[in-house]
Structures are given as structure tokens and as C-alpha cells.
Amino acid sequence: MKKIHCSHLLLISFLLLPTLLYSQRVVHMVLPNYPAQQVIEWTEQTLMTTLTAGYHEDVSEAANVRKRYLHLGWIPMQSFLREKLRVIGKQEIMLHPEPITPPVIIQTEDCEGASCWHVHQAFLIPELRNKVDFTALVITADPAHGSPFLIKSLSIASTDY
């Protein structure tokens, strides 16, 4: 009789133990539902501000631009700007990027509990005679951040014209 009870107890333990070990409290996070227009306008404004702020006279302006990017998103922009800063600084020019395509959401995803969008836009930078194509992965930011979005990653293709 004890063997039957022990085997039942053992069977029940094996059935319940994984449930107890792997049960997690389900937390539903309500993310704001941003309209596509807001995402693309923010992305275009961020890219324009970043490009025009390439030659920073005001250090706080540079810091404010940087806050809109996560580290992996900033690295390509930093590399692009570093390459161009030699010309900008030498000639003391201010960039005036011109959008040549409207910003377009090419893909929408769920990124680890945050909404995210792949946004593409191309610009001409006449002062550098460059055409620059950006594809940004834009994610929702923490409400405490002060901005509704952040650029998580960025790819840049630049060609001379």
C-alpha cells in the first residue's frame, strides 16, 4: 500500500513540479498605439536634426540629438558623421539635407515587448554632394525618456553624386 501511495505521490510531483517551477506571473504591458504618421514624422525630424546638427556649435544640441538613439543606432550615424566632419569642419559649412523620398514604414514588428518599425528615407546633402539612404529600426521608448521613440539600429548607404 505504501508503494502505491509513494508512486502516486511521485507521479503527481513529476506532473506538478514543472508547472510550479516554470509558472510565471503574466504581466500585460499596455503599449501606446502610435499612428504610422507619428512614427514617420518623428523619424524624419530626428534624421534631419541629426544631419543639420553635424557641425555642433552648441554642445547641448549634440547631446539632445544623441538621446534619440540607442547605442547600436548611434554607432553608424557617428561613423558617418565622423567621416563627414573633416569636410564640414575644414569648410565650416552647415548641412542642409533635403528629403528626396518621403519616410516609409517598410515593416512593423513586435520587438521584445515594444512596438517597432523599420523606416526608410533618402536625403540629398548638397554641401557634400551625397545621396544618403537611411533605414532605421524605431522602437517605442520608456515614457520617462521624454521622447515617444528611439532609434535602436540604423543602416546607412551613402553615394556621391
Coordinates of N, CA and C in Angstrom, one line a residue:
M1 N 0.8 -1.2 0.0 CA 0.0 0.0 0.0 C 0.9 1.3 0.0
K2 N 1.9 1.2 0.8 CA 2.8 2.4 0.9 C 3.5 2.6 -0.5
K3 N 3.8 1.5 -1.2 CA 4.4 1.6 -2.5 C 3.4 2.3 -3.5
I4 N 2.2 2.0 -3.4 CA 1.2 2.7 -4.3 C 1.1 4.2 -4.0
H5 N 1.1 4.5 -2.7 CA 1.0 5.9 -2.3 C 2.2 6.7 -2.7
C6 N 3.4 6.0 -2.5 CA 4.6 6.7 -2.9 C 4.7 6.9 -4.4
S7 N 4.3 5.9 -5.2 CA 4.3 6.0 -6.6 C 3.3 7.1 -7.1
H8 N 2.2 7.2 -6.5 CA 1.2 8.2 -6.8 C 1.7 9.6 -6.5
L9 N 2.3 9.7 -5.3 CA 2.9 10.9 -4.9 C 4.1 11.4 -5.8
L10 N 4.9 10.4 -6.2 CA 6.0 10.6 -7.1 C 5.4 11.1 -8.5
L11 N 4.4 10.4 -9.0 CA 3.8 10.8 -10.3 C 3.2 12.2 -10.2
I12 N 2.5 12.5 -9.2 CA 1.9 13.8 -9.0 C 3.0 14.9 -8.9
S13 N 4.1 14.6 -8.2 CA 5.2 15.5 -8.1 C 5.8 15.8 -9.5
F14 N 6.0 14.8 -10.3 CA 6.6 15.0 -11.6 C 5.7 15.8 -12.5
L15 N 4.4 15.6 -12.3 CA 3.4 16.3 -13.1 C 3.3 17.8 -12.7
L16 N 3.3 18.0 -11.4 CA 3.2 19.4 -10.9 C 4.4 20.2 -10.8
L17 N 5.5 19.6 -10.6 CA 6.8 20.3 -10.4 C 7.2 21.2 -11.6
P18 N 7.1 20.7 -12.8 CA 7.4 21.6 -13.9 C 6.5 22.8 -14.0
T19 N 5.2 22.6 -13.7 CA 4.3 23.7 -13.6 C 4.7 24.7 -12.6
L20 N 5.0 24.3 -11.4 CA 5.4 25.2 -10.3 C 6.7 25.9 -10.6
L21 N 7.7 25.1 -11.2 CA 9.0 25.7 -11.5 C 8.9 26.8 -12.6
Y22 N 8.1 26.5 -13.6 CA 8.1 27.3 -14.8 C 7.0 28.3 -14.8
S23 N 6.1 28.3 -13.8 CA 5.0 29.2 -13.9 C 5.5 30.6 -13.6
Q24 N 5.0 31.5 -14.4 CA 5.5 32.9 -14.3 C 4.2 33.8 -14.1
R25 N 4.4 34.8 -13.5 CA 3.3 35.8 -13.3 C 3.2 36.5 -14.7
V26 N 2.0 36.5 -15.3 CA 1.9 37.1 -16.6 C 1.6 38.6 -16.3
V27 N 2.4 39.4 -16.9 CA 2.3 40.8 -16.8 C 1.9 41.3 -18.2
H28 N 0.8 42.0 -18.3 CA 0.4 42.6 -19.6 C 0.8 44.0 -19.6
M29 N 1.7 44.4 -20.5 CA 2.1 45.8 -20.6 C 1.3 46.4 -21.7
V30 N 0.7 47.5 -21.4 CA -0.1 48.2 -22.4 C 0.8 49.2 -23.1
L31 N 1.1 49.0 -24.4 CA 1.9 49.9 -25.1 C 1.0 50.9 -25.8
P32 N 1.4 52.1 -25.9 CA 0.6 53.1 -26.6 C 0.6 52.7 -28.1
N33 N -0.5 52.9 -28.7 CA -0.7 52.6 -30.1 C -0.5 53.9 -30.9
Y34 N 0.7 54.0 -31.5 CA 1.1 55.2 -32.2 C 0.7 55.1 -33.7
P35 N 0.1 56.1 -34.2 CA -0.3 56.1 -35.7 C 1.0 56.1 -36.5
A36 N 1.0 55.5 -37.7 CA 2.1 55.4 -38.5 C 2.6 56.8 -38.9
Q37 N 1.8 57.7 -39.1 CA 2.2 59.1 -39.4 C 3.1 59.7 -38.3
Q38 N 2.8 59.5 -37.1 CA 3.6 60.0 -36.0 C 5.0 59.4 -36.0
V39 N 5.0 58.1 -36.3 CA 6.3 57.4 -36.3 C 7.2 57.9 -37.5
I40 N 6.6 58.1 -38.7 CA 7.5 58.5 -39.8 C 7.8 60.0 -39.6
E41 N 6.9 60.8 -39.1 CA 7.3 62.2 -38.9 C 8.4 62.4 -37.9
W42 N 8.3 61.6 -36.8 CA 9.4 61.6 -35.8 C 10.7 61.2 -36.3
T43 N 10.7 60.1 -37.1 CA 11.9 59.6 -37.7 C 12.5 60.6 -38.7
E44 N 11.7 61.2 -39.5 CA 12.2 62.2 -40.5 C 12.8 63.4 -39.7
Q45 N 12.1 63.9 -38.7 CA 12.6 65.0 -37.9 C 13.9 64.7 -37.2
T46 N 14.0 63.5 -36.7 CA 15.2 63.0 -36.0 C 16.4 63.0 -36.9
L47 N 16.2 62.4 -38.1 CA 17.3 62.3 -39.1 C 17.7 63.7 -39.6
M48 N 16.7 64.5 -39.8 CA 17.0 65.9 -40.3 C 17.8 66.7 -39.2
T49 N 17.3 66.6 -38.0 CA 18.0 67.3 -36.9 C 19.4 66.8 -36.7
T50 N 19.6 65.5 -36.8 CA 20.9 64.9 -36.6 C 21.9 65.4 -37.7
L51 N 21.4 65.4 -38.9 CA 22.3 65.8 -40.1 C 22.6 67.3 -40.0
T52 N 21.6 68.1 -39.7 CA 21.9 69.5 -39.6 C 22.7 69.9 -38.4
A53 N 22.7 69.0 -37.4 CA 23.5 69.3 -36.2 C 24.8 68.7 -36.3
G54 N 25.2 68.3 -37.5 CA 26.5 67.6 -37.7 C 27.7 68.5 -37.3
Y55 N 27.6 69.8 -37.5 CA 28.6 70.7 -37.1 C 28.1 71.5 -35.9
H56 N 28.4 71.0 -34.7 CA 27.7 71.5 -33.5 C 28.5 72.7 -33.0
E57 N 27.8 73.8 -32.9 CA 28.3 75.0 -32.2 C 27.9 74.9 -30.8
D58 N 26.8 74.3 -30.6 CA 26.2 74.2 -29.2 C 26.3 72.7 -28.8
V59 N 27.1 72.4 -27.7 CA 27.3 71.1 -27.2 C 26.0 70.5 -26.8
S60 N 25.1 71.3 -26.2 CA 23.8 70.7 -25.7 C 23.0 70.2 -26.8
E61 N 23.1 70.9 -28.0 CA 22.3 70.4 -29.2 C 22.8 69.0 -29.6
A62 N 24.1 68.8 -29.6 CA 24.6 67.5 -29.9 C 24.2 66.4 -28.9
A63 N 24.1 66.8 -27.6 CA 23.7 65.8 -26.6 C 22.2 65.5 -26.7
N64 N 21.4 66.5 -27.1 CA 20.0 66.3 -27.3 C 19.7 65.4 -28.5
V65 N 20.5 65.5 -29.5 CA 20.3 64.6 -30.7 C 20.7 63.2 -30.3
R66 N 21.8 63.0 -29.6 CA 22.3 61.7 -29.2 C 21.3 60.9 -28.4
K67 N 20.5 61.6 -27.6 CA 19.5 61.0 -26.7 C 18.4 60.2 -27.5
R68 N 18.3 60.5 -28.8 CA 17.2 59.9 -29.6 C 17.6 58.5 -30.1
Y69 N 18.9 58.1 -29.8 CA 19.4 56.9 -30.4 C 19.9 56.0 -29.2
L70 N 19.6 54.7 -29.4 CA 20.3 53.7 -28.5 C 21.7 53.5 -29.1
H71 N 22.6 52.9 -28.3 CA 24.0 52.8 -28.6 C 24.2 52.2 -30.0
L72 N 23.5 51.1 -30.3 CA 23.7 50.4 -31.6 C 23.1 51.3 -32.8
G73 N 22.2 52.1 -32.5 CA 21.7 53.0 -33.5 C 22.6 54.2 -33.8
W74 N 23.3 54.6 -32.7 CA 24.2 55.8 -32.8 C 25.5 55.5 -33.5
I75 N 26.0 54.2 -33.4 CA 27.3 53.9 -33.9 C 27.4 54.2 -35.5
P76 N 26.4 53.7 -36.3 CA 26.6 54.0 -37.7 C 26.5 55.5 -38.0
M77 N 25.6 56.2 -37.3 CA 25.5 57.7 -37.5 C 26.8 58.4 -37.1
Q78 N 27.4 58.0 -36.0 CA 28.6 58.5 -35.5 C 29.7 58.3 -36.5
S79 N 29.8 57.1 -37.1 CA 30.8 56.8 -38.1 C 30.6 57.7 -39.4
F80 N 29.3 57.8 -39.8 CA 29.0 58.6 -41.0 C 29.4 60.0 -40.7
L81 N 29.0 60.6 -39.6 CA 29.3 62.0 -39.3 C 30.8 62.2 -39.1
R82 N 31.5 61.3 -38.5 CA 32.9 61.4 -38.3 C 33.6 61.6 -39.6
E83 N 33.2 60.8 -40.5 CA 33.8 60.8 -41.9 C 33.5 62.2 -42.5
K84 N 32.3 62.7 -42.3 CA 32.0 64.0 -43.0 C 32.4 65.2 -42.2
L85 N 32.7 65.0 -40.9 CA 33.1 66.2 -40.1 C 34.4 66.8 -40.5
R86 N 35.3 66.0 -41.1 CA 36.5 66.6 -41.6 C 36.2 67.7 -42.7
V87 N 35.4 67.3 -43.6 CA 35.0 68.3 -44.7 C 34.2 69.5 -44.1
I88 N 33.2 69.1 -43.2 CA 32.4 70.1 -42.6 C 33.2 71.1 -41.8
G89 N 34.1 70.6 -41.0 CA 35.0 71.5 -40.1 C 36.0 72.3 -40.9
K90 N 36.5 71.7 -41.9 CA 37.5 72.4 -42.8 C 36.9 73.5 -43.5
Q91 N 35.7 73.3 -44.1 CA 35.0 74.3 -44.9 C 34.0 75.1 -44.0
E92 N 33.8 74.8 -42.8 CA 32.9 75.4 -41.8 C 31.5 75.6 -42.5
I93 N 31.0 74.5 -43.0 CA 29.7 74.5 -43.6 C 28.6 73.9 -42.7
M94 N 27.4 74.3 -42.9 CA 26.3 73.7 -42.2 C 25.5 72.9 -43.2
L95 N 25.2 71.7 -42.9 CA 24.5 70.8 -43.8 C 23.0 71.2 -43.9
H96 N 22.5 71.0 -45.1 CA 21.1 71.3 -45.3 C 20.5 70.1 -46.1
P97 N 20.2 69.0 -45.3 CA 19.7 67.8 -46.0 C 18.3 68.1 -46.6
E98 N 18.1 67.5 -47.8 CA 16.8 67.6 -48.5 C 16.3 66.2 -48.6
P99 N 15.1 66.0 -48.1 CA 14.5 64.6 -48.3 C 14.1 64.5 -49.8
I100 N 14.5 63.3 -50.3 CA 14.2 63.1 -51.7 C 13.1 61.9 -51.8
T101 N 12.9 61.3 -50.7 CA 11.8 60.3 -50.7 C 11.1 60.6 -49.3
P102 N 9.8 60.4 -49.3 CA 9.1 60.5 -48.0 C 9.5 59.3 -47.1
P103 N 9.5 59.5 -45.8 CA 9.7 58.4 -44.9 C 8.6 57.3 -45.1
V104 N 9.0 56.1 -45.2 CA 8.1 55.0 -45.4 C 8.4 53.9 -44.4
I105 N 7.3 53.4 -43.7 CA 7.4 52.2 -42.9 C 7.4 51.0 -43.8
I106 N 8.6 50.3 -43.8 CA 8.7 49.1 -44.7 C 8.4 47.8 -43.9
Q107 N 8.3 47.9 -42.6 CA 8.0 46.7 -41.8 C 7.6 47.1 -40.4
T108 N 6.6 46.4 -39.8 CA 6.3 46.7 -38.4 C 6.5 45.3 -37.7
E109 N 7.0 45.4 -36.5 CA 7.3 44.2 -35.7 C 6.9 44.4 -34.2
D110 N 7.0 43.4 -33.5 CA 7.0 43.4 -32.0 C 8.4 43.1 -31.6
C111 N 9.1 44.1 -30.9 CA 10.5 43.9 -30.5 C 10.6 43.8 -29.0
E112 N 10.6 42.5 -28.5 CA 10.8 42.3 -27.1 C 9.8 43.1 -26.3
G113 N 8.5 43.1 -26.6 CA 7.5 43.8 -25.8 C 7.3 45.2 -26.2
A114 N 8.1 45.7 -27.1 CA 7.9 47.1 -27.6 C 7.5 47.1 -29.0
S115 N 6.8 48.1 -29.5 CA 6.4 48.2 -30.9 C 7.7 48.7 -31.6
C116 N 7.9 48.3 -32.8 CA 9.0 48.8 -33.6 C 8.6 48.8 -35.1
W117 N 9.3 49.7 -35.8 CA 9.0 49.9 -37.2 C 10.4 50.1 -37.9
H118 N 10.5 49.5 -39.1 CA 11.6 49.8 -40.0 C 11.2 50.9 -40.9
V119 N 11.9 52.0 -40.8 CA 11.5 53.2 -41.5 C 12.7 53.5 -42.5
H120 N 12.3 53.7 -43.8 CA 13.3 54.1 -44.8 C 13.1 55.5 -45.3
Q121 N 14.2 56.2 -45.5 CA 14.1 57.5 -46.1 C 15.5 57.9 -46.7
A122 N 15.4 58.6 -47.8 CA 16.6 59.1 -48.5 C 16.7 60.6 -48.5
F123 N 18.0 61.1 -48.4 CA 18.2 62.5 -48.4 C 19.3 62.8 -49.4
L124 N 19.3 64.0 -49.9 CA 20.4 64.6 -50.6 C 21.1 65.6 -49.6
I125 N 22.4 65.6 -49.6 CA 23.2 66.6 -48.8 C 24.0 67.4 -49.8
P126 N 23.4 68.5 -50.3 CA 24.1 69.2 -51.4 C 25.5 69.7 -51.1
E127 N 25.8 70.1 -49.8 CA 27.1 70.6 -49.4 C 28.2 69.5 -49.6
L128 N 27.8 68.3 -49.4 CA 28.7 67.2 -49.5 C 28.6 66.4 -50.8
R129 N 27.6 66.8 -51.6 CA 27.3 66.1 -52.9 C 27.1 64.6 -52.6
N130 N 26.3 64.3 -51.6 CA 25.9 62.9 -51.2 C 24.5 62.6 -51.3
K131 N 24.1 61.4 -51.7 CA 22.8 60.9 -51.5 C 22.9 59.8 -50.4
V132 N 22.1 60.0 -49.4 CA 22.2 59.1 -48.2 C 20.8 58.4 -48.0
D133 N 20.9 57.0 -48.0 CA 19.7 56.2 -47.7 C 19.8 55.7 -46.2
F134 N 18.8 56.0 -45.5 CA 18.7 55.5 -44.1 C 17.6 54.5 -43.9
T135 N 17.9 53.4 -43.2 CA 16.8 52.5 -42.7 C 17.0 52.4 -41.2
A136 N 16.0 52.9 -40.5 CA 16.1 52.9 -39.1 C 15.1 52.0 -38.4
L137 N 15.6 51.3 -37.4 CA 14.6 50.5 -36.6 C 14.2 51.4 -35.4
V138 N 13.0 51.8 -35.5 CA 12.5 52.7 -34.5 C 11.6 52.0 -33.5
I139 N 11.9 52.2 -32.2 CA 11.1 51.5 -31.1 C 10.5 52.5 -30.2
T140 N 9.4 52.0 -29.5 CA 8.8 52.8 -28.5 C 9.7 53.0 -27.4
A141 N 9.8 54.2 -26.8 CA 10.7 54.5 -25.7 C 9.9 54.4 -24.4
D142 N 10.6 54.3 -23.3 CA 10.0 54.4 -22.0 C 9.4 55.8 -21.8
P143 N 8.2 55.9 -21.3 CA 7.5 57.2 -21.2 C 8.4 58.2 -20.4
A144 N 9.2 57.8 -19.5 CA 10.1 58.7 -18.7 C 11.2 59.3 -19.6
H145 N 11.4 58.7 -20.7 CA 12.5 59.2 -21.6 C 12.3 60.6 -22.1
G146 N 11.1 61.0 -22.3 CA 10.8 62.3 -22.9 C 10.5 62.3 -24.4
S147 N 10.8 61.2 -25.0 CA 10.5 61.1 -26.4 C 9.7 59.8 -26.6
P148 N 8.8 59.8 -27.5 CA 8.0 58.6 -27.7 C 8.7 57.4 -28.3
F149 N 9.8 57.8 -29.0 CA 10.6 56.7 -29.8 C 12.1 56.9 -29.6
L150 N 12.8 55.8 -30.0 CA 14.2 55.8 -30.1 C 14.6 55.0 -31.3
I151 N 15.8 55.4 -31.9 CA 16.3 54.6 -33.0 C 17.2 53.5 -32.4
K152 N 16.8 52.3 -32.6 CA 17.5 51.2 -32.0 C 18.7 50.7 -32.9
S153 N 18.5 50.7 -34.2 CA 19.6 50.4 -35.1 C 19.4 51.2 -36.4
L154 N 20.4 51.3 -37.1 CA 20.4 52.2 -38.3 C 21.4 51.6 -39.3
S155 N 20.9 51.6 -40.6 CA 21.8 51.3 -41.7 C 21.9 52.5 -42.6
I156 N 23.1 52.8 -43.1 CA 23.3 54.0 -43.9 C 24.0 53.6 -45.1
A157 N 23.5 54.0 -46.3 CA 24.2 53.8 -47.6 C 24.4 55.2 -48.2
S158 N 25.6 55.6 -48.4 CA 25.9 56.9 -48.9 C 26.6 56.8 -50.3
T159 N 26.1 57.6 -51.3 CA 26.8 57.6 -52.6 C 27.0 59.1 -53.0
D160 N 28.1 59.3 -53.7 CA 28.4 60.6 -54.2 C 27.6 60.9 -55.5
Y161 N 27.3 62.1 -55.7 CA 26.6 62.5 -57.0 C 27.3 63.7 -57.6

